[in-house]
Coordinates of N, CA and C in Angstrom, one line a residue:
Chain A
M77 N 1.0 -1.1 0.2 CA 0.4 0.1 0.3 C 0.8 1.5 -0.2
S78 N 0.6 1.9 -1.0 CA 1.7 3.0 -1.0 C 1.2 4.5 0.0
D79 N 2.1 5.8 0.1 CA 1.4 6.3 0.4 C 0.4 7.3 -0.1
T80 N -0.4 8.2 0.4 CA -1.4 9.1 -0.7 C -0.8 10.5 -1.1
K81 N -0.5 11.0 -2.2 CA 0.7 11.8 -2.1 C -1.0 13.1 -2.3
I82 N -0.8 14.1 -1.4 CA -2.0 15.5 -1.4 C -1.2 15.8 -2.5
V83 N -1.9 16.7 -3.3 CA -2.3 17.8 -4.5 C -2.9 18.8 -4.1
D84 N -2.0 20.1 -3.4 CA -2.9 20.9 -2.9 C -2.4 22.0 -4.2
A85 N -4.4 22.4 -4.7 CA -3.9 22.9 -5.6 C -5.5 24.4 -5.1
R86 N -5.4 24.5 -3.7 CA -6.2 25.4 -3.2 C -6.1 26.7 -4.0
D87 N -7.1 27.3 -3.4 CA -6.8 28.8 -4.3 C -6.4 29.2 -5.8
T88 N -7.1 27.8 -6.4 CA -6.9 28.0 -8.0 C -7.9 27.9 -8.5
F89 N -8.3 28.6 -9.6 CA -9.6 28.4 -9.8 C -9.7 27.0 -11.3
C90 N -10.7 27.1 -11.7 CA -11.1 25.8 -13.3 C -10.1 26.8 -14.2
P91 N -9.4 25.9 -14.5 CA -9.5 24.3 -15.0 C -7.9 24.2 -14.0
G92 N -7.2 24.8 -13.2 CA -6.2 25.1 -12.2 C -6.2 23.1 -11.5
P93 N -7.5 23.2 -10.9 CA -7.2 22.0 -10.4 C -6.8 21.0 -10.5
L94 N -7.8 20.7 -12.0 CA -8.1 19.3 -12.8 C -6.6 19.0 -13.3
M95 N -5.9 20.2 -13.5 CA -5.0 19.9 -14.5 C -3.6 20.1 -13.3
E96 N -3.6 20.3 -12.4 CA -2.4 20.3 -11.2 C -2.6 18.9 -10.9
L97 N -4.4 18.3 -10.9 CA -4.4 16.5 -10.5 C -3.8 15.9 -11.6
I98 N -3.8 16.2 -12.9 CA -3.3 15.1 -14.4 C -2.1 15.3 -14.3
T99 N -1.5 16.7 -14.3 CA 0.2 17.0 -14.1 C 0.6 15.4 -12.9
H100 N 0.2 15.4 -12.1 CA 0.6 14.6 -10.8 C 0.5 13.0 -10.7
M101 N -0.8 13.0 -11.5 CA -1.1 11.6 -12.0 C 0.1 10.9 -13.2
K102 N 0.3 11.9 -13.7 CA 1.3 11.8 -15.1 C 2.3 10.9 -14.3
Q103 N 3.0 11.7 -13.4 CA 3.9 11.7 -12.8 C 3.9 10.6 -11.5
S104 N 2.9 9.7 -11.3 CA 2.6 8.8 -10.4 C 2.6 7.4 -10.9
N105 N 2.6 6.4 -10.1 CA 2.1 4.8 -10.6 C 1.3 4.4 -10.7
V106 N 1.4 3.6 -11.8 CA -0.5 2.4 -11.2 C -0.7 1.7 -10.2
G107 N -2.0 2.4 -9.3 CA -2.3 1.9 -7.9 C -1.5 3.1 -6.9
D108 N -1.1 3.7 -7.6 CA -0.5 5.0 -6.3 C -2.4 6.2 -5.9
T109 N -2.0 6.0 -5.0 CA -3.3 7.1 -4.4 C -3.1 8.8 -4.0
L110 N -3.9 9.8 -5.3 CA -4.0 10.9 -4.9 C -4.8 11.7 -4.3
E111 N -4.6 12.9 -3.3 CA -5.7 13.5 -2.7 C -5.4 14.9 -3.6
L112 N -6.3 15.2 -3.8 CA -6.8 16.8 -4.8 C -7.3 17.6 -3.3
L113 N -6.5 18.4 -3.3 CA -7.6 19.6 -2.3 C -8.0 20.8 -3.7
S114 N -8.8 21.0 -2.9 CA -9.6 22.1 -4.2 C -10.3 23.1 -3.5
T115 N -10.2 24.3 -3.3 CA -11.2 25.6 -3.1 C -12.6 25.6 -4.5
D116 N -12.3 25.1 -5.6 CA -13.1 25.3 -6.6 C -14.7 24.5 -6.5
E117 N -15.5 25.5 -6.7 CA -16.5 24.3 -6.1 C -17.1 23.7 -7.3
G118 N -16.7 24.1 -8.8 CA -16.8 23.1 -9.3 C -16.3 21.5 -9.7
S119 N -14.9 21.7 -8.9 CA -14.1 20.3 -8.7 C -14.8 19.6 -8.3
G120 N -16.3 19.5 -7.2 CA -16.6 18.5 -6.4 C -17.7 17.5 -7.5
A121 N -17.6 18.3 -9.2 CA -18.6 17.5 -9.7 C -17.3 17.1 -11.0
D122 N -16.7 17.8 -11.2 CA -15.8 17.9 -12.6 C -15.0 16.9 -12.4
V123 N -14.0 17.0 -11.6 CA -12.9 16.2 -11.4 C -13.3 15.0 -11.2
P124 N -14.3 14.5 -10.5 CA -14.8 12.8 -10.9 C -15.3 12.7 -12.3
E125 N -15.7 13.7 -12.6 CA -15.9 13.2 -14.2 C -14.9 13.0 -15.0
W126 N -13.9 13.8 -14.5 CA -12.7 13.4 -15.5 C -12.6 12.3 -15.4
V127 N -11.9 11.7 -14.0 CA -11.5 10.4 -13.8 C -12.1 9.0 -14.0
N128 N -13.7 9.4 -13.6 CA -14.3 8.6 -14.5 C -14.2 7.9 -15.9
K129 N -14.1 9.4 -16.6 CA -14.3 9.3 -18.3 C -12.7 8.6 -18.6
V130 N -11.6 9.3 -17.7 CA -9.9 8.5 -18.0 C -9.9 7.1 -17.7
G131 N -11.1 6.8 -16.5 CA -10.6 5.2 -16.1 C -9.9 5.6 -15.0
H132 N -9.7 6.4 -14.3 CA -8.7 6.0 -13.0 C -10.3 5.9 -11.9
E133 N -9.9 5.5 -10.7 CA -10.7 5.4 -9.7 C -11.0 6.4 -8.5
I134 N -12.4 7.4 -8.2 CA -12.9 7.8 -7.3 C -12.7 6.7 -5.7
I135 N -11.9 7.2 -4.8 CA -12.0 6.4 -3.7 C -12.7 7.1 -2.8
S136 N -12.5 8.5 -2.4 CA -13.8 9.4 -2.0 C -13.8 10.5 -2.3
N137 N -15.1 11.3 -1.9 CA -15.4 12.6 -2.2 C -16.1 13.5 -1.3
E138 N -15.2 15.0 -0.6 CA -15.6 15.2 0.2 C -15.7 16.7 0.5
K139 N -16.3 17.6 1.1 CA -16.3 18.8 1.4 C -16.3 18.8 2.8
I140 N -14.6 19.4 3.0 CA -14.8 19.4 4.7 C -14.1 21.1 4.5
D141 N -15.4 22.2 5.4 CA -14.4 23.7 5.4 C -14.4 23.8 4.4
G142 N -15.2 24.2 3.3 CA -15.4 24.9 2.2 C -14.2 24.0 1.2
V143 N -13.5 22.9 1.6 CA -12.0 22.2 1.0 C -12.7 21.3 -0.1
W144 N -12.8 20.6 -0.7 CA -13.2 19.9 -1.5 C -11.8 18.6 -1.3
H145 N -11.6 17.8 -1.0 CA -11.2 16.4 -1.0 C -11.8 15.2 -1.9
I146 N -10.4 15.0 -2.9 CA -11.2 14.2 -3.7 C -10.0 13.0 -4.0
K147 N -10.5 11.7 -3.2 CA -8.9 10.7 -3.3 C -9.4 9.7 -4.9
I148 N -8.3 10.3 -5.0 CA -8.2 8.8 -6.8 C -7.2 8.1 -7.0
R149 N -7.3 6.8 -7.4 CA -6.2 5.3 -7.5 C -5.9 5.5 -9.0
K150 N -4.7 5.6 -8.7 CA -4.1 5.8 -10.6 C -4.4 3.7 -11.1
V151 N -5.3 4.0 -12.1 CA -6.0 2.7 -12.3 C -5.0 2.0 -13.5
K152 N -4.4 2.9 -14.1 CA -3.7 2.5 -16.1 C -2.6 4.2 -15.8
Chain B
M259 N -12.8 5.0 -28.3 CA -12.1 6.6 -29.6 C -11.9 8.1 -29.3
P260 N -10.9 8.5 -29.3 CA -10.8 9.7 -29.1 C -11.8 10.9 -30.0
Q261 N -12.0 11.7 -29.8 CA -13.0 13.1 -30.5 C -11.8 13.7 -31.0
K262 N -12.3 14.3 -32.3 CA -11.6 15.5 -32.5 C -11.5 16.5 -32.7
I263 N -11.2 17.5 -32.1 CA -11.2 18.9 -31.3 C -10.8 19.6 -31.9
N264 N -11.4 20.4 -32.7 CA -10.5 21.7 -33.5 C -11.1 22.9 -33.0
I265 N -10.4 23.7 -32.1 CA -9.9 25.3 -31.8 C -9.7 26.2 -33.2
V266 N -10.5 26.9 -33.3 CA -10.0 28.2 -34.4 C -10.1 29.3 -33.2
C267 N -8.6 29.9 -32.8 CA -8.7 31.3 -32.3 C -7.9 32.4 -33.5
V268 N -9.3 33.3 -33.0 CA -8.8 34.3 -34.2 C -8.9 36.0 -33.5
T269 N -9.5 35.7 -32.5 CA -9.3 37.2 -31.1 C -8.2 37.5 -30.2
G270 N -8.1 38.2 -30.0 CA -6.8 38.6 -29.2 C -7.1 39.2 -28.1
S271 N -8.3 38.7 -27.8 CA -8.6 39.1 -25.6 C -8.9 38.7 -25.1
R272 N -8.7 38.6 -24.0 CA -8.1 37.9 -22.2 C -9.8 36.7 -22.6
E273 N -10.4 37.2 -22.5 CA -11.7 36.0 -22.3 C -11.5 35.1 -23.4
K274 N -11.4 35.3 -24.9 CA -11.7 34.4 -25.7 C -10.8 33.3 -25.5
L275 N -9.0 33.8 -25.4 CA -8.1 33.1 -25.4 C -8.3 32.3 -24.2
Q276 N -8.4 32.7 -23.0 CA -8.7 31.7 -21.8 C -9.7 30.5 -21.7
M277 N -10.8 30.7 -22.6 CA -12.0 30.2 -22.9 C -11.0 28.6 -24.3
A278 N -10.8 29.6 -25.1 CA -10.2 28.2 -25.8 C -9.2 27.4 -25.2
A279 N -8.9 28.4 -24.0 CA -7.2 27.7 -23.8 C -7.7 26.6 -22.7
M280 N -8.7 26.6 -22.1 CA -9.3 26.1 -21.1 C -10.0 24.5 -21.8
I281 N -10.6 24.7 -22.7 CA -10.8 24.0 -23.7 C -9.9 23.0 -24.1
A282 N -9.1 23.9 -24.5 CA -8.1 22.5 -25.1 C -7.1 22.0 -24.0
S283 N -7.0 22.3 -22.7 CA -5.9 21.9 -21.9 C -6.9 20.7 -21.6
V284 N -8.4 20.9 -21.3 CA -9.2 19.8 -20.8 C -9.6 18.7 -21.8
A285 N -9.5 18.7 -22.6 CA -10.2 18.1 -23.7 C -8.8 17.5 -24.1
A286 N -7.6 18.0 -23.9 CA -6.5 16.7 -25.0 C -6.2 16.2 -23.3
A287 N -6.2 16.7 -21.9 CA -5.9 15.9 -20.7 C -6.8 14.9 -20.6
T288 N -7.7 14.8 -21.5 CA -8.9 13.9 -21.3 C -9.0 12.8 -22.5
G289 N -7.6 13.1 -23.2 CA -7.1 12.0 -24.4 C -7.9 12.3 -25.3
E290 N -8.8 13.5 -25.5 CA -8.7 13.7 -27.0 C -8.0 14.9 -28.2
E291 N -8.2 14.4 -29.6 CA -6.7 14.8 -30.5 C -7.6 16.5 -31.0
V292 N -6.7 17.1 -30.0 CA -6.8 18.7 -30.2 C -6.0 19.5 -31.1
S293 N -6.7 20.0 -31.9 CA -6.1 21.0 -32.9 C -6.4 22.3 -32.6
V294 N -5.4 23.0 -32.2 CA -5.8 24.5 -32.4 C -5.1 25.1 -33.6
F295 N -5.9 26.5 -34.0 CA -5.5 26.6 -35.3 C -5.8 28.4 -34.5
L296 N -4.0 29.0 -35.1 CA -4.0 30.3 -34.5 C -3.9 31.3 -35.7
S297 N -5.1 32.2 -35.8 CA -4.8 33.5 -36.6 C -4.8 34.4 -36.4
M298 N -5.0 35.6 -36.9 CA -5.6 37.0 -36.6 C -4.6 37.7 -35.7
N299 N -5.5 38.2 -34.8 CA -4.6 38.5 -33.5 C -4.3 37.8 -32.0
A300 N -5.0 36.9 -32.4 CA -5.0 35.5 -31.2 C -3.6 34.9 -31.5
L301 N -3.0 34.8 -32.7 CA -0.6 34.8 -33.5 C -0.4 35.3 -32.2
T302 N -0.5 36.9 -32.5 CA 0.3 37.5 -32.0 C 1.0 37.0 -30.5
Y303 N 0.0 36.4 -29.8 CA 1.2 36.0 -28.3 C 1.7 34.8 -28.0
F304 N 1.9 34.5 -29.2 CA 2.3 32.9 -29.3 C 4.1 33.5 -30.0
V305 N 4.2 35.0 -30.3 CA 5.3 35.1 -30.9 C 6.5 35.7 -29.7
K306 N 7.4 35.0 -30.0 CA 8.8 35.2 -28.5 C 9.0 36.9 -28.6
G307 N 8.6 36.3 -27.3 CA 9.0 38.2 -26.4 C 7.3 39.0 -26.4
H308 N 6.5 38.6 -27.2 CA 5.1 39.7 -27.1 C 4.6 39.0 -26.0
T309 N 4.0 40.3 -25.0 CA 3.5 40.1 -23.9 C 2.2 39.4 -23.4
D310 N 2.1 39.0 -22.8 CA 0.8 37.6 -22.3 C -0.2 38.0 -22.4
D311 N -0.7 39.9 -22.0 CA -1.0 39.9 -21.4 C -2.4 40.8 -22.5
A312 N -3.4 40.2 -22.8 CA -4.0 40.3 -23.7 C -5.5 41.2 -23.3
P313 N -5.4 42.3 -24.0 CA -6.6 42.7 -23.1 C -7.8 42.2 -23.4
V314 N -8.8 43.2 -22.0 CA -10.0 42.2 -21.5 C -11.3 42.9 -22.0
E315 N -12.0 42.4 -22.1 CA -13.7 42.7 -22.9 C -14.5 43.5 -21.9
G316 N -14.4 43.1 -20.6 CA -15.4 43.5 -20.1 C -14.8 42.7 -18.4
E317 N -15.8 42.4 -17.5 CA -15.8 42.4 -16.4 C -15.0 40.9 -15.7
M318 N -15.7 39.9 -16.7 CA -15.1 38.8 -16.3 C -13.6 38.4 -16.7
G319 N -13.2 39.5 -18.3 CA -11.5 39.9 -17.8 C -10.7 40.1 -17.1
E320 N -11.6 41.4 -16.0 CA -10.5 42.0 -15.1 C -10.4 40.9 -14.2
L321 N -11.8 40.4 -14.2 CA -11.4 39.3 -12.5 C -10.9 38.0 -12.4
M322 N -10.3 37.7 -14.6 CA -9.8 36.8 -14.1 C -7.9 37.0 -14.3
G323 N -7.8 38.2 -14.4 CA -6.3 38.6 -13.6 C -6.0 38.1 -12.5
Q324 N -6.9 38.0 -11.4 CA -6.5 38.1 -10.2 C -5.6 36.3 -10.3
K325 N -5.0 36.3 -8.8 CA -4.0 35.4 -8.6 C -5.0 33.7 -8.4
G326 N -4.3 32.5 -9.2 CA -5.2 31.4 -9.0 C -5.8 31.1 -10.6
V327 N -5.7 32.2 -11.0 CA -6.7 32.0 -12.6 C -5.4 31.2 -13.2
P328 N -5.4 29.9 -13.9 CA -4.6 29.9 -14.4 C -4.3 31.1 -16.2
P329 N -2.7 31.2 -16.0 CA -2.7 32.4 -17.5 C -3.1 31.4 -18.8
F330 N -3.8 31.9 -20.1 CA -4.1 31.4 -21.1 C -2.6 30.2 -21.7
K331 N -1.2 30.8 -22.0 CA -0.2 30.0 -22.4 C 0.2 29.5 -21.5
Q332 N -0.2 29.1 -20.1 CA 0.0 28.0 -19.2 C -0.7 26.5 -19.8
L333 N -1.9 27.3 -20.1 CA -3.0 26.2 -20.2 C -2.8 25.6 -21.6
F334 N -2.3 26.3 -22.0 CA -1.9 25.7 -23.9 C -0.8 24.6 -23.7
Q335 N 0.3 25.3 -23.2 CA 1.5 24.8 -23.0 C 1.2 23.1 -22.1
Q336 N -0.1 23.1 -21.3 CA -0.3 22.0 -20.5 C -1.2 21.2 -21.5
A337 N -1.8 21.9 -22.6 CA -2.1 21.2 -23.2 C -1.6 20.2 -24.4
V338 N -0.9 20.5 -24.5 CA 0.8 20.1 -25.7 C 1.1 19.3 -24.8
D339 N 2.0 19.4 -23.5 CA 2.4 18.6 -22.3 C 1.9 17.2 -22.1
L340 N 0.6 17.5 -21.7 CA -0.1 16.5 -21.0 C -0.6 15.4 -22.1
G341 N -1.5 16.5 -23.3 CA -1.9 15.6 -24.4 C -2.1 15.9 -25.6
D342 N -0.7 16.4 -25.7 CA -0.4 16.3 -27.4 C -1.5 17.0 -28.4
A343 N -1.5 18.1 -27.3 CA -2.5 19.5 -28.3 C -1.3 19.7 -29.3
K344 N -2.3 19.9 -31.0 CA -1.2 20.9 -31.4 C -1.5 22.0 -31.8
L345 N -0.5 23.1 -31.6 CA -0.8 24.7 -31.7 C -0.5 24.8 -33.0
L346 N -1.2 25.4 -34.2 CA -1.1 25.1 -35.8 C -0.9 27.1 -36.2
P347 N -0.4 27.6 -36.1 CA 0.0 29.0 -36.6 C -0.1 28.8 -38.2
C348 N -1.4 29.6 -38.0 CA -1.8 30.7 -39.8 C -0.9 30.7 -40.8
S349 N -0.5 30.0 -41.8 CA 0.8 30.3 -42.4 C 0.6 31.7 -43.4
M350 N -0.6 31.8 -43.1 CA -1.1 33.9 -44.0 C -0.6 34.2 -42.9
A351 N -1.1 34.4 -41.6 CA -0.7 34.9 -40.7 C 0.7 35.5 -40.5
L352 N 1.5 34.5 -40.7 CA 3.1 34.3 -40.8 C 3.4 35.1 -41.8
D353 N 3.1 34.8 -43.1 CA 3.4 35.9 -44.5 C 3.1 37.1 -43.6
L354 N 1.9 37.7 -43.3 CA 1.9 39.1 -43.4 C 1.9 39.5 -42.3
M355 N 3.1 38.4 -41.3 CA 3.8 39.2 -40.3 C 5.0 39.5 -40.3
K356 N 5.2 38.7 -41.4 CA 7.1 38.8 -41.8 C 8.4 37.7 -41.5
I357 N 6.9 36.8 -40.5 CA 7.9 36.1 -39.2 C 7.9 34.4 -40.0
T358 N 8.6 33.9 -39.1 CA 8.5 32.5 -39.5 C 8.1 31.6 -38.3
K359 N 8.6 30.4 -38.2 CA 7.8 29.2 -37.0 C 9.2 29.6 -36.2
E360 N 10.5 29.8 -36.4 CA 11.5 30.0 -35.4 C 10.9 31.2 -34.5
D361 N 10.0 32.3 -35.0 CA 9.8 33.5 -34.3 C 8.9 33.5 -33.4
L362 N 8.3 31.6 -33.5 CA 7.4 31.8 -32.1 C 7.7 30.7 -31.4
D363 N 6.5 30.8 -30.0 CA 7.5 30.1 -29.1 C 7.5 28.1 -29.5
P364 N 8.1 27.8 -28.8 CA 8.1 26.1 -28.9 C 7.6 25.6 -28.8
E365 N 6.4 25.8 -28.1 CA 5.3 24.6 -28.1 C 4.4 25.0 -29.4
V366 N 4.6 25.9 -30.2 CA 3.8 25.9 -31.2 C 4.2 25.3 -32.6
G367 N 3.2 24.0 -33.1 CA 3.9 23.8 -34.0 C 4.1 24.5 -35.5
P368 N 3.7 23.2 -36.5 CA 4.4 23.3 -38.0 C 3.0 25.0 -38.1
P369 N 3.7 25.9 -39.6 CA 2.3 26.5 -40.6 C 1.6 25.8 -41.0
T370 N 0.5 26.2 -40.5 CA -0.6 25.1 -41.8 C -1.2 26.1 -42.4
G371 N -1.9 25.5 -43.4 CA -2.6 26.6 -44.5 C -4.1 25.9 -44.2
L372 N -5.0 26.8 -44.1 CA -6.5 26.2 -44.4 C -7.2 25.0 -44.8
T373 N -6.5 25.0 -46.2 CA -6.8 23.5 -46.9 C -7.0 22.7 -46.1
R374 N -5.5 22.4 -45.6 CA -4.9 21.3 -44.7 C -5.5 21.0 -42.7
F375 N -5.7 22.1 -42.3 CA -6.8 22.2 -41.4 C -7.7 21.9 -41.4
L376 N -8.5 22.2 -42.8 CA -9.9 21.9 -42.6 C -10.3 20.3 -43.4
S377 N -9.3 19.9 -44.2 CA -9.2 18.7 -44.2 C -8.7 17.5 -43.1
D378 N -8.4 17.8 -42.3 CA -7.9 17.6 -41.1 C -8.8 17.3 -40.0
A379 N -9.7 18.4 -40.0 CA -11.0 18.8 -39.0 C -12.2 18.0 -39.3
E380 N -12.0 17.5 -40.8 CA -13.5 16.8 -41.4 C -13.4 15.9 -39.8
G381 N -15.2 16.1 -39.5 CA -15.7 14.6 -38.7 C -15.8 14.7 -37.4
G382 N -15.1 16.1 -36.9 CA -14.4 16.8 -35.7 C -15.7 17.6 -35.2
Q383 N -15.2 18.2 -34.1 CA -16.1 19.0 -33.4 C -15.1 20.2 -33.9
M384 N -16.1 21.4 -34.1 CA -14.9 22.6 -34.3 C -15.8 23.7 -33.5
F385 N -14.6 24.6 -32.1 CA -15.3 25.9 -31.5 C -14.1 27.2 -32.3
T386 N -15.0 28.0 -32.4 CA -14.4 29.3 -32.7 C -14.3 30.6 -31.9
F387 N -13.3 31.1 -31.3 CA -13.2 32.2 -30.5 C -12.2 33.2 -31.0

């Protein structure tokens, strides 16, 4: 079980958080877990949309104190 | 099967360049085949040493100047780096400006004519900004 890599994209606007996530996904290995932090309101719906479309896995998605915490496992 | 997304950028305003760059980067990073044709007043922002500070059309453009909004040049660069998007400078515009590909930023691809662009774009979606 690998550690969760935090991708802190707070205070950036769309599509900043998604692009940050994708940059880090590219550098990760299959099986790695990444947790995206975003204050962009649209991220809660739009990031999972991307993750599902591309074929990775959403582990969890919750908003805590105004910050989206979206955990993703790299599948391929 | 990836979609073909064709984006024509002709206007040099911050809002239009930003929207085009957002679509290009997200589509390219999602695995779509993205081509961005750069002509008219949109092309000059890709000339080496040219300002990235595009004039705004209105209120949203002002808001986009704030910290945390990814600059359009960065988004186009990410479209190329993360999703192999092609940025294609209009060969006519290069002729008019009396410049060549060497005068453009390195992320910009080969000069392209309309016949070639339209033939490559066939069957795909077209967005114009």
